[in-house]
Amino acid sequence: MTESKAFTAHTSAYVGTLAILLVLMPCLVLVEGKTCGGFSPSCILPNITENGVLTALCEDDMSNLGSTSIDLNAHIGADNNGNLVPNSSGFANQCRNKLIIQLQSSTNSLFELEASCKKTSGKKTSWKTSTLLIDRYLKDVNGRLVWDSCTRRRSLL
């Protein structure tokens, strides 16, 4: 093979590899940097029951508001220190005085769950006020609240 043909073959292989990477790279970045939750921009009036069911009015893909609900008790737990724990379950039985609080800034607002949860130390039980930024774990999918476990996937590279 002449030097010119070898250079052309090497350049073609390099350009082909570069083209494949340029096509795949946006997909890999989206998987690695996926956005977690974020239901507050399209949902209003969230409310929580003592059983741990969250209801809200959320926009669907046509910008129509509709009522939706999700059982947070299936997705949030409470540890022995009285902390709310995402991607767990059973907080409704261990916590009381559940509230949804809207955190407001000049650029956006987020929703946070607040509850008084049992804190156990030996035989002594007390109550601790605990919060969890539920906006990180809930998202609005076409007007429906969906739990997003926010587990980041690893890149394929």
PDB file of C-alpha atoms in Angstrom:
ATOM      1  CA  MET A   1       0.000   0.000   0.000  1.00  0.00           C
ATOM      2  CA  THR A   2       1.367   3.375  -0.902  1.00  0.00           C
ATOM      3  CA  GLU A   3       1.824   6.079   1.656  1.00  0.00           C
ATOM      4  CA  SER A   4      -1.008   8.139   0.129  1.00  0.00           C
ATOM      5  CA  LYS A   5      -3.479   5.213   0.239  1.00  0.00           C
ATOM      6  CA  ALA A   6      -2.481   4.372   3.826  1.00  0.00           C
ATOM      7  CA  PHE A   7      -3.032   7.980   4.847  1.00  0.00           C
ATOM      8  CA  THR A   8      -6.432   8.024   3.108  1.00  0.00           C
ATOM      9  CA  ALA A   9      -7.496   4.758   4.810  1.00  0.00           C
ATOM     10  CA  HIS A  10      -6.347   5.999   8.212  1.00  0.00           C
ATOM     11  CA  THR A  11      -8.112   9.351   7.712  1.00  0.00           C
ATOM     12  CA  SER A  12     -11.333   7.609   6.619  1.00  0.00           C
ATOM     13  CA  ALA A  13     -11.288   5.400   9.722  1.00  0.00           C
ATOM     14  CA  TYR A  14     -10.683   8.441  11.926  1.00  0.00           C
ATOM     15  CA  VAL A  15     -13.499  10.431  10.280  1.00  0.00           C
ATOM     16  CA  GLY A  16     -15.846   7.431  10.589  1.00  0.00           C
ATOM     17  CA  THR A  17     -15.074   7.024  14.291  1.00  0.00           C
ATOM     18  CA  LEU A  18     -15.490  10.750  14.862  1.00  0.00           C
ATOM     19  CA  ALA A  19     -18.858  10.717  13.067  1.00  0.00           C
ATOM     20  CA  ILE A  20     -20.097   7.843  15.254  1.00  0.00           C
ATOM     21  CA  LEU A  21     -18.983   9.655  18.410  1.00  0.00           C
ATOM     22  CA  LEU A  22     -20.688  12.872  17.319  1.00  0.00           C
ATOM     23  CA  VAL A  23     -23.940  10.965  16.823  1.00  0.00           C
ATOM     24  CA  LEU A  24     -23.722   9.007  20.101  1.00  0.00           C
ATOM     25  CA  MET A  25     -22.279  11.689  22.369  1.00  0.00           C
ATOM     26  CA  PRO A  26     -25.511  13.686  22.879  1.00  0.00           C
ATOM     27  CA  CYS A  27     -27.299  10.459  23.857  1.00  0.00           C
ATOM     28  CA  LEU A  28     -24.609   9.585  26.367  1.00  0.00           C
ATOM     29  CA  VAL A  29     -24.644  13.057  27.865  1.00  0.00           C
ATOM     30  CA  LEU A  30     -28.430  12.940  28.246  1.00  0.00           C
ATOM     31  CA  VAL A  31     -28.260   9.593  30.023  1.00  0.00           C
ATOM     32  CA  GLU A  32     -25.429  10.646  32.335  1.00  0.00           C
ATOM     33  CA  GLY A  33     -26.775  14.118  33.108  1.00  0.00           C
ATOM     34  CA  LYS A  34     -30.441  13.203  33.298  1.00  0.00           C
ATOM     35  CA  THR A  35     -32.648  15.651  35.099  1.00  0.00           C
ATOM     36  CA  CYS A  36     -34.225  14.375  38.295  1.00  0.00           C
ATOM     37  CA  GLY A  37     -37.811  15.199  39.170  1.00  0.00           C
ATOM     38  CA  GLY A  38     -38.914  18.793  38.785  1.00  0.00           C
ATOM     39  CA  PHE A  39     -42.717  18.776  39.002  1.00  0.00           C
ATOM     40  CA  SER A  40     -43.105  22.296  40.407  1.00  0.00           C
ATOM     41  CA  PRO A  41     -43.010  24.222  37.088  1.00  0.00           C
ATOM     42  CA  SER A  42     -46.142  22.452  35.807  1.00  0.00           C
ATOM     43  CA  CYS A  43     -48.049  21.590  39.025  1.00  0.00           C
ATOM     44  CA  ILE A  44     -49.907  23.753  41.538  1.00  0.00           C
ATOM     45  CA  LEU A  45     -51.718  23.391  44.860  1.00  0.00           C
ATOM     46  CA  PRO A  46     -49.979  20.263  46.182  1.00  0.00           C
ATOM     47  CA  ASN A  47     -51.569  18.779  49.279  1.00  0.00           C
ATOM     48  CA  ILE A  48     -50.721  15.694  51.345  1.00  0.00           C
ATOM     49  CA  THR A  49     -52.957  13.489  53.482  1.00  0.00           C
ATOM     50  CA  GLU A  50     -51.933  11.863  56.763  1.00  0.00           C
ATOM     51  CA  ASN A  51     -51.800   8.573  54.788  1.00  0.00           C
ATOM     52  CA  GLY A  52     -49.033  10.042  52.619  1.00  0.00           C
ATOM     53  CA  VAL A  53     -51.017  10.575  49.401  1.00  0.00           C
ATOM     54  CA  LEU A  54     -49.981  13.716  47.523  1.00  0.00           C
ATOM     55  CA  THR A  55     -52.503  15.398  45.219  1.00  0.00           C
ATOM     56  CA  ALA A  56     -51.892  18.335  42.892  1.00  0.00           C
ATOM     57  CA  LEU A  57     -53.175  20.005  39.756  1.00  0.00           C
ATOM     58  CA  CYS A  58     -50.718  19.341  36.928  1.00  0.00           C
ATOM     59  CA  GLU A  59     -50.549  20.343  33.272  1.00  0.00           C
ATOM     60  CA  ASP A  60     -50.741  17.728  30.556  1.00  0.00           C
ATOM     61  CA  ASP A  61     -48.991  18.045  27.173  1.00  0.00           C
ATOM     62  CA  MET A  62     -51.834  20.294  25.925  1.00  0.00           C
ATOM     63  CA  SER A  63     -51.434  22.667  28.946  1.00  0.00           C
ATOM     64  CA  ASN A  64     -54.729  21.511  30.500  1.00  0.00           C
ATOM     65  CA  LEU A  65     -54.779  21.304  34.307  1.00  0.00           C
ATOM     66  CA  GLY A  66     -56.035  18.102  35.885  1.00  0.00           C
ATOM     67  CA  SER A  67     -56.010  16.513  39.317  1.00  0.00           C
ATOM     68  CA  THR A  68     -53.437  13.787  39.909  1.00  0.00           C
ATOM     69  CA  SER A  69     -52.170  11.921  42.950  1.00  0.00           C
ATOM     70  CA  ILE A  70     -49.349   9.641  44.040  1.00  0.00           C
ATOM     71  CA  ASP A  71     -48.859   7.546  47.173  1.00  0.00           C
ATOM     72  CA  LEU A  72     -45.603   8.901  48.610  1.00  0.00           C
ATOM     73  CA  ASN A  73     -45.731   6.257  51.350  1.00  0.00           C
ATOM     74  CA  ALA A  74     -44.609   3.753  48.707  1.00  0.00           C
ATOM     75  CA  HIS A  75     -41.526   5.868  47.900  1.00  0.00           C
ATOM     76  CA  ILE A  76     -40.463   7.603  51.135  1.00  0.00           C
ATOM     77  CA  GLY A  77     -39.496   6.069  54.463  1.00  0.00           C
ATOM     78  CA  ALA A  78     -38.200   7.326  57.800  1.00  0.00           C
ATOM     79  CA  ASP A  79     -35.091   6.062  59.589  1.00  0.00           C
ATOM     80  CA  ASN A  80     -34.625   5.594  63.361  1.00  0.00           C
ATOM     81  CA  ASN A  81     -33.097   9.089  63.606  1.00  0.00           C
ATOM     82  CA  GLY A  82     -36.341  10.695  62.400  1.00  0.00           C
ATOM     83  CA  ASN A  83     -35.072  11.547  58.916  1.00  0.00           C
ATOM     84  CA  LEU A  84     -37.198  11.225  55.786  1.00  0.00           C
ATOM     85  CA  VAL A  85     -35.536   8.789  53.369  1.00  0.00           C
ATOM     86  CA  PRO A  86     -36.255   8.780  49.609  1.00  0.00           C
ATOM     87  CA  ASN A  87     -36.493   5.526  47.624  1.00  0.00           C
ATOM     88  CA  SER A  88     -37.761   3.749  50.730  1.00  0.00           C
ATOM     89  CA  SER A  89     -41.292   3.256  52.109  1.00  0.00           C
ATOM     90  CA  GLY A  90     -43.527   3.518  55.160  1.00  0.00           C
ATOM     91  CA  PHE A  91     -43.064   7.129  56.321  1.00  0.00           C
ATOM     92  CA  ALA A  92     -46.814   7.659  56.816  1.00  0.00           C
ATOM     93  CA  ASN A  93     -46.824   5.274  59.786  1.00  0.00           C
ATOM     94  CA  GLN A  94     -43.722   6.816  61.409  1.00  0.00           C
ATOM     95  CA  CYS A  95     -44.415  10.501  60.788  1.00  0.00           C
ATOM     96  CA  ARG A  96     -47.186  12.959  61.621  1.00  0.00           C
ATOM     97  CA  ASN A  97     -48.083  16.589  60.848  1.00  0.00           C
ATOM     98  CA  LYS A  98     -47.234  16.196  57.158  1.00  0.00           C
ATOM     99  CA  LEU A  99     -47.072  19.417  55.125  1.00  0.00           C
ATOM    100  CA  ILE A 100     -46.052  20.490  51.650  1.00  0.00           C
ATOM    101  CA  ILE A 101     -44.053  23.716  51.792  1.00  0.00           C
ATOM    102  CA  GLN A 102     -43.361  25.892  48.772  1.00  0.00           C
ATOM    103  CA  LEU A 103     -39.816  27.244  48.745  1.00  0.00           C
ATOM    104  CA  GLN A 104     -39.773  30.467  46.763  1.00  0.00           C
ATOM    105  CA  SER A 105     -36.803  32.234  45.216  1.00  0.00           C
ATOM    106  CA  SER A 106     -36.586  35.077  42.729  1.00  0.00           C
ATOM    107  CA  THR A 107     -36.182  32.631  39.830  1.00  0.00           C
ATOM    108  CA  ASN A 108     -38.225  29.548  40.747  1.00  0.00           C
ATOM    109  CA  SER A 109     -40.174  27.678  43.377  1.00  0.00           C
ATOM    110  CA  LEU A 110     -39.746  24.145  44.678  1.00  0.00           C
ATOM    111  CA  PHE A 111     -41.857  21.888  46.880  1.00  0.00           C
ATOM    112  CA  GLU A 112     -40.627  20.288  50.073  1.00  0.00           C
ATOM    113  CA  LEU A 113     -42.249  17.676  52.317  1.00  0.00           C
ATOM    114  CA  GLU A 114     -42.096  18.433  56.030  1.00  0.00           C
ATOM    115  CA  ALA A 115     -43.125  15.965  58.748  1.00  0.00           C
ATOM    116  CA  SER A 116     -42.494  15.151  62.402  1.00  0.00           C
ATOM    117  CA  CYS A 117     -40.971  11.664  62.442  1.00  0.00           C
ATOM    118  CA  LYS A 118     -40.262   9.244  65.273  1.00  0.00           C
ATOM    119  CA  LYS A 119     -36.718   9.310  66.556  1.00  0.00           C
ATOM    120  CA  THR A 120     -35.889   6.184  68.544  1.00  0.00           C
ATOM    121  CA  SER A 121     -32.974   5.917  70.954  1.00  0.00           C
ATOM    122  CA  GLY A 122     -33.110   2.724  72.996  1.00  0.00           C
ATOM    123  CA  LYS A 123     -36.502   2.721  74.693  1.00  0.00           C
ATOM    124  CA  LYS A 124     -36.904   6.501  74.374  1.00  0.00           C
ATOM    125  CA  THR A 125     -38.979   7.893  71.498  1.00  0.00           C
ATOM    126  CA  SER A 126     -39.116  11.554  70.502  1.00  0.00           C
ATOM    127  CA  TRP A 127     -40.272  13.477  67.442  1.00  0.00           C
ATOM    128  CA  LYS A 128     -38.018  15.265  64.971  1.00  0.00           C
ATOM    129  CA  THR A 129     -39.064  17.707  62.262  1.00  0.00           C
ATOM    130  CA  SER A 130     -37.622  16.442  58.999  1.00  0.00           C
ATOM    131  CA  THR A 131     -37.778  17.751  55.431  1.00  0.00           C
ATOM    132  CA  LEU A 132     -37.274  16.267  51.984  1.00  0.00           C
ATOM    133  CA  LEU A 133     -37.114  18.242  48.745  1.00  0.00           C
ATOM    134  CA  ILE A 134     -39.717  16.163  46.895  1.00  0.00           C
ATOM    135  CA  ASP A 135     -39.345  18.313  43.805  1.00  0.00           C
ATOM    136  CA  ARG A 136     -36.167  16.348  43.148  1.00  0.00           C
ATOM    137  CA  TYR A 137     -38.021  13.030  43.045  1.00  0.00           C
ATOM    138  CA  LEU A 138     -41.398  13.816  41.488  1.00  0.00           C
ATOM    139  CA  LYS A 139     -42.048  14.760  37.906  1.00  0.00           C
ATOM    140  CA  ASP A 140     -45.108  15.600  35.859  1.00  0.00           C
ATOM    141  CA  VAL A 141     -45.519  13.223  32.914  1.00  0.00           C
ATOM    142  CA  ASN A 142     -48.387  14.481  30.757  1.00  0.00           C
ATOM    143  CA  GLY A 143     -50.416  15.616  33.759  1.00  0.00           C
ATOM    144  CA  ARG A 144     -49.588  12.637  35.967  1.00  0.00           C
ATOM    145  CA  LEU A 145     -47.289  12.672  39.016  1.00  0.00           C
ATOM    146  CA  VAL A 146     -44.573  10.024  38.696  1.00  0.00           C
ATOM    147  CA  TRP A 147     -41.826   9.079  41.177  1.00  0.00           C
ATOM    148  CA  ASP A 148     -38.354   9.485  39.685  1.00  0.00           C
ATOM    149  CA  SER A 149     -35.862   7.568  41.819  1.00  0.00           C
ATOM    150  CA  CYS A 150     -33.130   9.880  40.535  1.00  0.00           C
ATOM    151  CA  THR A 151     -30.606   7.064  40.189  1.00  0.00           C
ATOM    152  CA  ARG A 152     -28.010   8.279  37.741  1.00  0.00           C
ATOM    153  CA  ARG A 153     -27.076   5.871  35.014  1.00  0.00           C
ATOM    154  CA  ARG A 154     -23.466   5.289  34.093  1.00  0.00           C
ATOM    155  CA  SER A 155     -22.117   6.396  30.749  1.00  0.00           C
ATOM    156  CA  LEU A 156     -21.576   3.749  28.101  1.00  0.00           C
ATOM    157  CA  LEU A 157     -18.077   5.099  27.379  1.00  0.00           C
TER     158      LEU A 157
END
